[in-house]
PDB file of C-alpha atoms and ligand atoms in Angstrom:
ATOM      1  CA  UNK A 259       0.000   0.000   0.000  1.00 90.00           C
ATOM      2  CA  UNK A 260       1.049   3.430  -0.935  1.00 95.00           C
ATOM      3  CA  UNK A 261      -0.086   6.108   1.666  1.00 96.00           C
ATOM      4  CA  UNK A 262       0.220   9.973   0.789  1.00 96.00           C
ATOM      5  CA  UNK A 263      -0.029  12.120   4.063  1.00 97.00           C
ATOM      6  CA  UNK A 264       0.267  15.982   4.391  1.00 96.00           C
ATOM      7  CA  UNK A 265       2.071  16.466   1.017  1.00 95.00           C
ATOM      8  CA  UNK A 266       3.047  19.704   0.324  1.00 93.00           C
ATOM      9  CA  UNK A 267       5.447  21.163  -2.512  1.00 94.00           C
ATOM     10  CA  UNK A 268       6.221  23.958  -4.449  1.00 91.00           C
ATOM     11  CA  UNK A 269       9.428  25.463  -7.169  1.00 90.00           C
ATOM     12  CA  UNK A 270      10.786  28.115  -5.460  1.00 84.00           C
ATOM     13  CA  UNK A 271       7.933  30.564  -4.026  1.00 79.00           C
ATOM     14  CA  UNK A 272       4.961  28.642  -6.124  1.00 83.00           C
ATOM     15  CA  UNK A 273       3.067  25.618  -4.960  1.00 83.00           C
ATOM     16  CA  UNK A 274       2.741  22.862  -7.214  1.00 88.00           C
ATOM     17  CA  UNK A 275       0.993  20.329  -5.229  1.00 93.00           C
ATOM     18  CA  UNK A 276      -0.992  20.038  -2.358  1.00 92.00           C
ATOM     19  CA  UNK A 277      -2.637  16.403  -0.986  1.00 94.00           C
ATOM     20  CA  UNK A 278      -3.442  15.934   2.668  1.00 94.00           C
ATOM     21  CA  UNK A 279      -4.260  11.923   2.648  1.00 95.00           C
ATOM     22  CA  UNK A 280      -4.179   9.235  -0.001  1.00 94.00           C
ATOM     23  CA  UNK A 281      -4.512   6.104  -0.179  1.00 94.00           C
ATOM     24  CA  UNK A 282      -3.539   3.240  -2.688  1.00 93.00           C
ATOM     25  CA  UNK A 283      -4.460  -0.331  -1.783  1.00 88.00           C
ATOM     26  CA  UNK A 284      -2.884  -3.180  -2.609  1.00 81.00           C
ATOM     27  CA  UNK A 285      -3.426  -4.264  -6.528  1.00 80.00           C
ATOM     28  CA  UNK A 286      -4.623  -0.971  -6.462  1.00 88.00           C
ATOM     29  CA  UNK A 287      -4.280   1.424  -9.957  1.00 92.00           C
ATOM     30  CA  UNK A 288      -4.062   5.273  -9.997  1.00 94.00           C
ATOM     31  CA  UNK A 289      -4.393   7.764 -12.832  1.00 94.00           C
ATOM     32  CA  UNK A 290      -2.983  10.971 -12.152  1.00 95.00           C
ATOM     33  CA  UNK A 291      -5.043  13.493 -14.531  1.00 92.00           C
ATOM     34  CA  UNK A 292      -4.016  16.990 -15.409  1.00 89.00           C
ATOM     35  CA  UNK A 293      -3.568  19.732 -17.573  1.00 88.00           C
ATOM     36  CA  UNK A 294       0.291  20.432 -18.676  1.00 88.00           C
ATOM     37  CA  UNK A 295       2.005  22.033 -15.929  1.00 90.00           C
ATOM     38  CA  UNK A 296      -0.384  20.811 -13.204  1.00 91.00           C
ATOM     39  CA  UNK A 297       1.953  18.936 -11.657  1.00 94.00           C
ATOM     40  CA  UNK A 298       2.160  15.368 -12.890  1.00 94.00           C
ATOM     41  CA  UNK A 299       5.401  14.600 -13.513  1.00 94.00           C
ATOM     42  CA  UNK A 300       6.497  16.219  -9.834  1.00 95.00           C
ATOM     43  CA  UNK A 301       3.817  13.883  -8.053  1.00 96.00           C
ATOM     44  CA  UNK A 302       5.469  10.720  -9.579  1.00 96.00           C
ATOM     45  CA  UNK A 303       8.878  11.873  -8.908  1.00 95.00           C
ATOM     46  CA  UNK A 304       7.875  12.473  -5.707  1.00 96.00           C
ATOM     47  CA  UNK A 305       6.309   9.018  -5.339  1.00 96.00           C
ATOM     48  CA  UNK A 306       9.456   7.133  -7.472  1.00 95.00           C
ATOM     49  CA  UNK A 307      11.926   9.046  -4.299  1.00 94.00           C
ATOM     50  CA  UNK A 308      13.404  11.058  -6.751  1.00 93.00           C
ATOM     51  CA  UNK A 309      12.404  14.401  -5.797  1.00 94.00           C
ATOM     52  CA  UNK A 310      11.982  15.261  -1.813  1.00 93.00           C
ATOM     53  CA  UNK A 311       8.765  17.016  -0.924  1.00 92.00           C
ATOM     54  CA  UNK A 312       8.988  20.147   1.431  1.00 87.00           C
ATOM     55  CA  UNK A 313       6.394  19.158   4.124  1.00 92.00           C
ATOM     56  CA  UNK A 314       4.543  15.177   4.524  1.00 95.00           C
ATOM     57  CA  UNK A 315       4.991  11.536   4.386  1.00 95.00           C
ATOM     58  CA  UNK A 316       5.308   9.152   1.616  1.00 97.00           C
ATOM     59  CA  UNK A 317       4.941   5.780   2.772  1.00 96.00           C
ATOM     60  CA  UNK A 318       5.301   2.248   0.664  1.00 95.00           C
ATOM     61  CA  UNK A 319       4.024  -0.618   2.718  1.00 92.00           C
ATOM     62  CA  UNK A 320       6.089   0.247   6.280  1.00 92.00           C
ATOM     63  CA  UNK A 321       8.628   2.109   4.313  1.00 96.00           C
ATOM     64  CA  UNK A 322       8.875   5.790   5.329  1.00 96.00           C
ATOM     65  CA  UNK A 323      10.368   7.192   1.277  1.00 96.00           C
ATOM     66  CA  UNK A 324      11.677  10.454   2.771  1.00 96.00           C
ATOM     67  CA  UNK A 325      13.079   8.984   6.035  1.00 95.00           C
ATOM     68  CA  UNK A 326      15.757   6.751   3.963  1.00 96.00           C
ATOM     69  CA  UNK A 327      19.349   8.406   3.593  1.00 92.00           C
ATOM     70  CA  UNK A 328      20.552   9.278  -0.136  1.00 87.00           C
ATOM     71  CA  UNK A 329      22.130   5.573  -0.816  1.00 90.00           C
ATOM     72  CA  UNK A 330      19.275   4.238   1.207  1.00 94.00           C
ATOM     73  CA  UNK A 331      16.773   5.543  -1.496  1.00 94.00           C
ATOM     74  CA  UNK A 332      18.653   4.442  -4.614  1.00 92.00           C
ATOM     75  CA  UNK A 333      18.980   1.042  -3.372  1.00 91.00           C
ATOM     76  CA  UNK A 334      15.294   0.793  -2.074  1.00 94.00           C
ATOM     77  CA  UNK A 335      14.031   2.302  -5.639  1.00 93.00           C
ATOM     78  CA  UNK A 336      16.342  -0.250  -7.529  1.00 91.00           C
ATOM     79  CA  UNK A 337      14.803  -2.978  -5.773  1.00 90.00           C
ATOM     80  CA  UNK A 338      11.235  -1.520  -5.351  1.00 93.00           C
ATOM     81  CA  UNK A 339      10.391   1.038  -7.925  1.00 95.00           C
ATOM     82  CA  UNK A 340       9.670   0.634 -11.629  1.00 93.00           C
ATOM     83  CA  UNK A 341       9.777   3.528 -13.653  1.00 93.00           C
ATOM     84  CA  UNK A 342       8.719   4.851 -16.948  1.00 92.00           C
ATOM     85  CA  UNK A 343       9.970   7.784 -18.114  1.00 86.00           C
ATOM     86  CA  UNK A 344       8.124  10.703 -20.584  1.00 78.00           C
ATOM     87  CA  UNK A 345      11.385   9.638 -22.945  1.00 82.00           C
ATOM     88  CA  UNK A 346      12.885   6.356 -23.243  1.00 83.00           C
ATOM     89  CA  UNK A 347      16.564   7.163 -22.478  1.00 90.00           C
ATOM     90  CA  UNK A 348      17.916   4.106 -23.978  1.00 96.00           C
ATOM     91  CA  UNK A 349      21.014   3.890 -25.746  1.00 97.00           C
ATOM     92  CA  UNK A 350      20.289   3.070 -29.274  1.00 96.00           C
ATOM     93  CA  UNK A 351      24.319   2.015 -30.512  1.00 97.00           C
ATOM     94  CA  UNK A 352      23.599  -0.875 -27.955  1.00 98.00           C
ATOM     95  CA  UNK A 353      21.327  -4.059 -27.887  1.00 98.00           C
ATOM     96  CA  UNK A 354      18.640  -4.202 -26.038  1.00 98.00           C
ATOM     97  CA  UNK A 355      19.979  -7.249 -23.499  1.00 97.00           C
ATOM     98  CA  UNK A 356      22.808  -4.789 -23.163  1.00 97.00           C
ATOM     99  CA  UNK A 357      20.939  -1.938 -22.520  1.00 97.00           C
ATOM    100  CA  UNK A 358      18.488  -4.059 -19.929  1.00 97.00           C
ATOM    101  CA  UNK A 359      21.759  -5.661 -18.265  1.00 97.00           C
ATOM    102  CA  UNK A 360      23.483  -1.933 -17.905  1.00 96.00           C
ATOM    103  CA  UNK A 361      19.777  -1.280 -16.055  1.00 94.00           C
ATOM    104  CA  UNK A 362      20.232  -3.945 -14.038  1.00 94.00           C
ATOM    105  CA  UNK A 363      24.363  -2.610 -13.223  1.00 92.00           C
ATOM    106  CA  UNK A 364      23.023   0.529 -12.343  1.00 89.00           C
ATOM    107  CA  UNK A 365      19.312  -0.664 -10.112  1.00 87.00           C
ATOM    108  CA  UNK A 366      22.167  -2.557  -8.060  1.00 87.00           C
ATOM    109  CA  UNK A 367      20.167  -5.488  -8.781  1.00 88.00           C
ATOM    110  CA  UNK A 368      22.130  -8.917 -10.221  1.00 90.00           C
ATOM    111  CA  UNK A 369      22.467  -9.198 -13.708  1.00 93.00           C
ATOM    112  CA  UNK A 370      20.385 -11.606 -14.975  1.00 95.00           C
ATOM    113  CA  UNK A 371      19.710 -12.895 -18.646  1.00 96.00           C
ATOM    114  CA  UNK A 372      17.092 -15.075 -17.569  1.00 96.00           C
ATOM    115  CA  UNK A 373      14.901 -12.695 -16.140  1.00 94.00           C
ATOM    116  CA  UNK A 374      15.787 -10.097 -18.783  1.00 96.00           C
ATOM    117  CA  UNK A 375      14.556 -12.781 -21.354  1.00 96.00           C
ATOM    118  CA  UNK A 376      11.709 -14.079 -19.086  1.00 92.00           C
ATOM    119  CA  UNK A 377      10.703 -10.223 -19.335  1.00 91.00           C
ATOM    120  CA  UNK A 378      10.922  -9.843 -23.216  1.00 93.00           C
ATOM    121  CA  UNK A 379       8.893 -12.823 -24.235  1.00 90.00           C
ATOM    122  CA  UNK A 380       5.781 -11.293 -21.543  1.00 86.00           C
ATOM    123  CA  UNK A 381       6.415  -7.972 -24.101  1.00 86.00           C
ATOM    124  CA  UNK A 382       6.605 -10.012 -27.328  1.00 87.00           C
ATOM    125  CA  UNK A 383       9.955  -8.610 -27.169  1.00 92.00           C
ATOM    126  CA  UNK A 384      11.828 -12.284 -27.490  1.00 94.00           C
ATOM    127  CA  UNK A 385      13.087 -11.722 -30.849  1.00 96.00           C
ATOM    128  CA  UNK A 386      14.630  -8.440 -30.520  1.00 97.00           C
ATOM    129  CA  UNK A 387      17.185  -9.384 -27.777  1.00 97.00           C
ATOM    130  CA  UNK A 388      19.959  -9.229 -29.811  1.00 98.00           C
ATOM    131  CA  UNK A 389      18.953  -6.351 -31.666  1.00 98.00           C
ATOM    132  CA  UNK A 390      20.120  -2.613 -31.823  1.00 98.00           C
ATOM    133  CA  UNK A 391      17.791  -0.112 -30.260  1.00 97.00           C
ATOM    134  CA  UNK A 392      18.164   1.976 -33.258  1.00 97.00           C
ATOM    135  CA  UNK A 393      16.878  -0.470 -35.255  1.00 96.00           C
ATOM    136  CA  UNK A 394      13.315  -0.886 -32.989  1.00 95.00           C
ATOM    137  CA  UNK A 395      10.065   0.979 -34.264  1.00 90.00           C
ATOM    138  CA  UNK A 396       9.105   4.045 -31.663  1.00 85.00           C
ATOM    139  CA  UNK A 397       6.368   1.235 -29.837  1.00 85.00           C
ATOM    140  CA  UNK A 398       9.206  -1.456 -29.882  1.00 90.00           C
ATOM    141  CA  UNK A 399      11.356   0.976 -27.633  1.00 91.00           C
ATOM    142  CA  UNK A 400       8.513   2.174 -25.630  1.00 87.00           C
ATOM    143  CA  UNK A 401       8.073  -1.726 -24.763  1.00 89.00           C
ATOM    144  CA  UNK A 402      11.918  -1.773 -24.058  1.00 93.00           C
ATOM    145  CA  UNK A 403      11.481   0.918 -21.400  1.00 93.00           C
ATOM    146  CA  UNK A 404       8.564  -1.270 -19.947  1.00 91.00           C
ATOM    147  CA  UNK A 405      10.527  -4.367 -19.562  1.00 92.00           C
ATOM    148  CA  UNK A 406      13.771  -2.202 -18.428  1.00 94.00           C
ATOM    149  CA  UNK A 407      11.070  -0.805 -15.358  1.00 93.00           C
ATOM    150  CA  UNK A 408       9.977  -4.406 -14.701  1.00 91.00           C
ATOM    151  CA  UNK A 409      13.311  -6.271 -14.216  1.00 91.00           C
ATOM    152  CA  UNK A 410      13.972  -5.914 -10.848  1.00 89.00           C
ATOM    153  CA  UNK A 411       9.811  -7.147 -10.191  1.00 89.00           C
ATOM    154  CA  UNK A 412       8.851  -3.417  -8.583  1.00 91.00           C
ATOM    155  CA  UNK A 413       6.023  -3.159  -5.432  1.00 90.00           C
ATOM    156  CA  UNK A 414       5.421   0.185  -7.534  1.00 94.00           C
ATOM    157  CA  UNK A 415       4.986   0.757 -11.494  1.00 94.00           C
ATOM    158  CA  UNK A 416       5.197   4.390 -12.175  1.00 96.00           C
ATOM    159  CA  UNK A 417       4.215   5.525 -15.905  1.00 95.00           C
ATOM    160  CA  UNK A 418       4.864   9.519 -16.849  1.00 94.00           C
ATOM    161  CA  UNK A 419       2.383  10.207 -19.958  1.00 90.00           C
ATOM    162  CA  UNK A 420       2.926   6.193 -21.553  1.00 87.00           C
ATOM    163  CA  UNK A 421       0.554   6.850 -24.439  1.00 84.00           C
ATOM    164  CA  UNK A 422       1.585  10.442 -25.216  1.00 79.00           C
ATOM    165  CA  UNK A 423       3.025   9.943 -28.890  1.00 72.00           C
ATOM    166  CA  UNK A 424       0.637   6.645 -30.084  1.00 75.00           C
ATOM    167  CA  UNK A 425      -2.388   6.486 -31.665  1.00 78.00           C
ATOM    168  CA  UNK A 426      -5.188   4.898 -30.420  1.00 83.00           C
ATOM    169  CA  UNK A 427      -4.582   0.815 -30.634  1.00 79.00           C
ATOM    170  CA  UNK A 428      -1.069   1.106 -29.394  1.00 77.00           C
ATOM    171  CA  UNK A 429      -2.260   4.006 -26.641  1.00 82.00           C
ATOM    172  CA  UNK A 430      -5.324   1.149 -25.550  1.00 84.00           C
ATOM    173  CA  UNK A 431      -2.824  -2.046 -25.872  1.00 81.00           C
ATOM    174  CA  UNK A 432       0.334   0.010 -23.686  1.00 84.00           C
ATOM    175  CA  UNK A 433      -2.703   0.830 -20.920  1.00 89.00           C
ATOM    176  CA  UNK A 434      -3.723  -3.162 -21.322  1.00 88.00           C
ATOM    177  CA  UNK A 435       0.215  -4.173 -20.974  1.00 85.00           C
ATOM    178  CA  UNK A 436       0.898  -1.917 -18.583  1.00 89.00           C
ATOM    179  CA  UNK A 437      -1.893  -3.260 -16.121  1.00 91.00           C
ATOM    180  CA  UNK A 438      -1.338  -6.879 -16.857  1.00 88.00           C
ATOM    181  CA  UNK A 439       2.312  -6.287 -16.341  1.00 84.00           C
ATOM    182  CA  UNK A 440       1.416  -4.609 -12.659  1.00 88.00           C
ATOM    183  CA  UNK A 441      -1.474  -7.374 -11.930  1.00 89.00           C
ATOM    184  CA  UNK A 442       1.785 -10.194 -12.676  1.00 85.00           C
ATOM    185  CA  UNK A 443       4.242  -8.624 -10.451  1.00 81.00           C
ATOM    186  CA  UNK A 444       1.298  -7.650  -7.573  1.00 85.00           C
ATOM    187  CA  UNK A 445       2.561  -4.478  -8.298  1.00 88.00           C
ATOM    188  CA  UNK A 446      -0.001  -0.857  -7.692  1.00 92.00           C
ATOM    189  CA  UNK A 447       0.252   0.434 -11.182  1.00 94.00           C
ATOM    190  CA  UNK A 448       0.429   4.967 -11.088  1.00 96.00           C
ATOM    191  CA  UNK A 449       0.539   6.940 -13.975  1.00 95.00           C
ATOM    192  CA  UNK A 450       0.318  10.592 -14.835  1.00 95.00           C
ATOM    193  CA  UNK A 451      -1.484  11.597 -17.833  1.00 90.00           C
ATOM    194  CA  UNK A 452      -3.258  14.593 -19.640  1.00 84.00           C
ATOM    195  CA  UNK A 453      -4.916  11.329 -22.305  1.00 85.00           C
ATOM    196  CA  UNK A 454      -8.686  11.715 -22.265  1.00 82.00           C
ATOM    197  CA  UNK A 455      -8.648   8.787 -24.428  1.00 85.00           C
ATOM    198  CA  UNK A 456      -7.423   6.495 -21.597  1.00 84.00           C
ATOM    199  CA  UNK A 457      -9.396   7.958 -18.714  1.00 79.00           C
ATOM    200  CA  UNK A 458     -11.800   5.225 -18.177  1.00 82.00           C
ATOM    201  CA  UNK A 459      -9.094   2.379 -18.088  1.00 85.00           C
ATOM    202  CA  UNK A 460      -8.274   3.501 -14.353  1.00 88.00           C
ATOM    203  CA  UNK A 461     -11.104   3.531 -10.897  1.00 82.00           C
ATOM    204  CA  UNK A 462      -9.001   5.174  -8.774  1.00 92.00           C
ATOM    205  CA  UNK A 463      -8.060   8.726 -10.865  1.00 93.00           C
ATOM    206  CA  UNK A 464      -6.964  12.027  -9.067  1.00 93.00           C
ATOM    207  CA  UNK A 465      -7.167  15.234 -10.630  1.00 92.00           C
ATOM    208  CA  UNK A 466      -4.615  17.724  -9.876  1.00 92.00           C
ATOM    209  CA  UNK A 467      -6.781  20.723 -11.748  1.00 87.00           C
ATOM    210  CA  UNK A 468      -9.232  20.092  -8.677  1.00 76.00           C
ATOM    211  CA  UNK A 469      -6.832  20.600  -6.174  1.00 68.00           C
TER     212      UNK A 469
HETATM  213  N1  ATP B  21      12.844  21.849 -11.986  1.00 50.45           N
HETATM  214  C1  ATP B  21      11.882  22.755 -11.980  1.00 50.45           C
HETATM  215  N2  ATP B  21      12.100  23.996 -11.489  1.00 50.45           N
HETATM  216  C2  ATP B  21      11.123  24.926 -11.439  1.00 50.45           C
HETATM  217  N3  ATP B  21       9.862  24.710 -11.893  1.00 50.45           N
HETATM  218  C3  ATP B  21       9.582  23.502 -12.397  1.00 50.45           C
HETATM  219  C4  ATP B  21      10.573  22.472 -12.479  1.00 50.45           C
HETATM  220  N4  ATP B  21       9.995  21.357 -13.028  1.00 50.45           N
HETATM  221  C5  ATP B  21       8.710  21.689 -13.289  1.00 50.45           C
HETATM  222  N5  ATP B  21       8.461  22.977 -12.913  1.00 50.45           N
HETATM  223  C6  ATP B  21       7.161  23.675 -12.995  1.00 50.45           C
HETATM  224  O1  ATP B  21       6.240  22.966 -12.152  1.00 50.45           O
HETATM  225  C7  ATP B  21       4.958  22.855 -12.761  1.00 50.45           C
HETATM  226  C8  ATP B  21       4.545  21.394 -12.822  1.00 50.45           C
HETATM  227  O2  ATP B  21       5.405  20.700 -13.728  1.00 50.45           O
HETATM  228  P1  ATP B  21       5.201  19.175 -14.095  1.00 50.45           P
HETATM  229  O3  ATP B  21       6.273  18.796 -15.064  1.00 50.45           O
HETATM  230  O4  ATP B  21       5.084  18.383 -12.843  1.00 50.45           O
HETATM  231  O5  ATP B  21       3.769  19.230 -14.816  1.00 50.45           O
HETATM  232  P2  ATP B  21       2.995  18.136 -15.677  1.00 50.45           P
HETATM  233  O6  ATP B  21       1.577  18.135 -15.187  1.00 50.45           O
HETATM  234  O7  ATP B  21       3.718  16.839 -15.654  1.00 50.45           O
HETATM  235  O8  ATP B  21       3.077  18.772 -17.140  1.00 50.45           O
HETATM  236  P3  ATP B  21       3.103  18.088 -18.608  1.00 50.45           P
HETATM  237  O9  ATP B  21       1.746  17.453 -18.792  1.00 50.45           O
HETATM  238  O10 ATP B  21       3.295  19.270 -19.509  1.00 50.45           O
HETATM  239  O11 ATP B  21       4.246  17.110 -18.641  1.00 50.45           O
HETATM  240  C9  ATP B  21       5.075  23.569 -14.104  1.00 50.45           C
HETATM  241  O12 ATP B  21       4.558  24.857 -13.944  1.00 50.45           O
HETATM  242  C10 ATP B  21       6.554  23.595 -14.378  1.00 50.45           C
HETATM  243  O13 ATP B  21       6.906  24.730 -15.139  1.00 50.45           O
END
C-alpha cells in the first residue's frame, strides 16, 4: 500500500501540489489526470523518491520514502520502484539485453539474462534481444522501457504520460500491458497523464486541476 499524508510542494515561491491523505491499496491502480504544468510529472517523482517534498509523508508498505538516507533511497528504488519515463533514455548504438543488463548494473540489482529474457517474451519482445535499439520501431522501444522498469519485479509501477506519442490501438494495448504487467508482479500500477482517451481504463483517478 502506498499512503500519501500531508504532502506539500512547491518550485521556489509557487506551490505545485498540495494532498493531505491518499490512499492506494494493494493491486490498487491510480491515474494521475491533469492539464500540462499541473503537476504530474512532480507527483510521480515524488512518489518514485526522486524528488523530496517540502512538508509530509510518503509511505510504501512500512517504508517511510523520505526517512531513507541518499544511498538508502537508490537502493530501495532499484529494488522496489519501476519507472517509466516521458522519454525512453535508452542507448540506441547498444542491444537491447545490453541496454536491460546496464539497467540492471546501475538498479544494483544482479544481472540476470534469464529474467531479462523471461521479461521480453511477456512484451513479445523475445526476438529483438539481440537487436540494436536503433533499429526498434518508436512502440518497440517504448516496450523496451517497460521491460527495463519491470526487471527488478517493482512493489510500484510508475508511468509519466505512456501513451503520449501513439495512436489509439497502441495508446489502448500500452494501458492493457501496462496493467497486466502490474497485476503479474502484484505491483499498484500509477501513472500521470493529460490522455482523455485512456481515462476510463483507471477507478481510482486524481485530478490535480481540482486541487
Ligand atoms: N525543476 C523545476 N524547477 C522549477 N519549476 C519547475 C521544475 N519542473 C517543473 N516545474 C514547474 O512545475 C509545474 C509542474 O510541472 P510538471 O512537469 O510536474 O507538470 P505536468 O503536469 O507533468 O506537465 P506536462 O503534462 O506538460 O508534462 C510547471 O509549472 C513547471 O513549469
Amino acid at each position: 500500500m502506498i499512503t500519501i499524508e500531508n504532502l506539500n510542494f512547491g518550485y521556489s515561491e509557487k506551490r505545485i501540489l498540495s494532498i493531505s491523505h491518499m490512499e492506494i491499496k494493494e493491486k490498487q491502480h491510480l491515474m494521475i489526470l491533469g492539464k500540462s504544468g499541473s503537476g504530474k510529472t512532480t507527483l510521480l517523482h515524488i512518489l518514485g523518491g526522486l524528488l523530496k517534498p517540502a512538508q509530509g509523508k510518503v509511505l510504501i508498505d512500512d517504508t517511510d520514502l523520505y526517512q531513507l538516507s541518499g544511498s538508502a533511497m537508490d537502493k530501495y528504488r532499484g529494488q522496489n520502484i519501476g519507472l517509466v519515463f516521458q522519454k525512453a533514455h535508452l542507448i540506441s548504438a547498444l542491444t537491447v539485453k545490453d541496454n536491460l543488463l546496464l539497467a540492471q548494473y546501475f538498479s544494483g540489482i544482479p544481472q540476470d539474462k534469464g529474467r531479462i529474457k523471461e521479461v521480453l517474451d511477456t512484451l513479445n519482445l523475445g526476438e529483438k534481444l539481440n537487436s540494436k535499439v536503433r533499429q526498434l520501431s518508436q512502440g518497440e522501444q517504448q516496450r523496451v522501457t517497460i521491460a527495463r522498469a519491470l526487471l527488478n519485479k517493482p512493489r510500484v509501477l510508475l508511468a509519466d504520460e505512456p501513451t503520449a506519442s501513439l495512436d489509439d490501438d497502441n495508446a489502448n494495448s500500452v494501458i492493457q500491458l501496462l496493467k497486466e504487467q502490474a497485476e503479474n508482479n502484484n505491483a499498484s500500477l500509477i501513472i500521470a497523464t493529460h490522455d482523455q482517451r485512456v481515462k476510463d481504463a483507471f477507478d481510482l483517478q486524481l485530478n490535480l486541476n481540482e486541487q
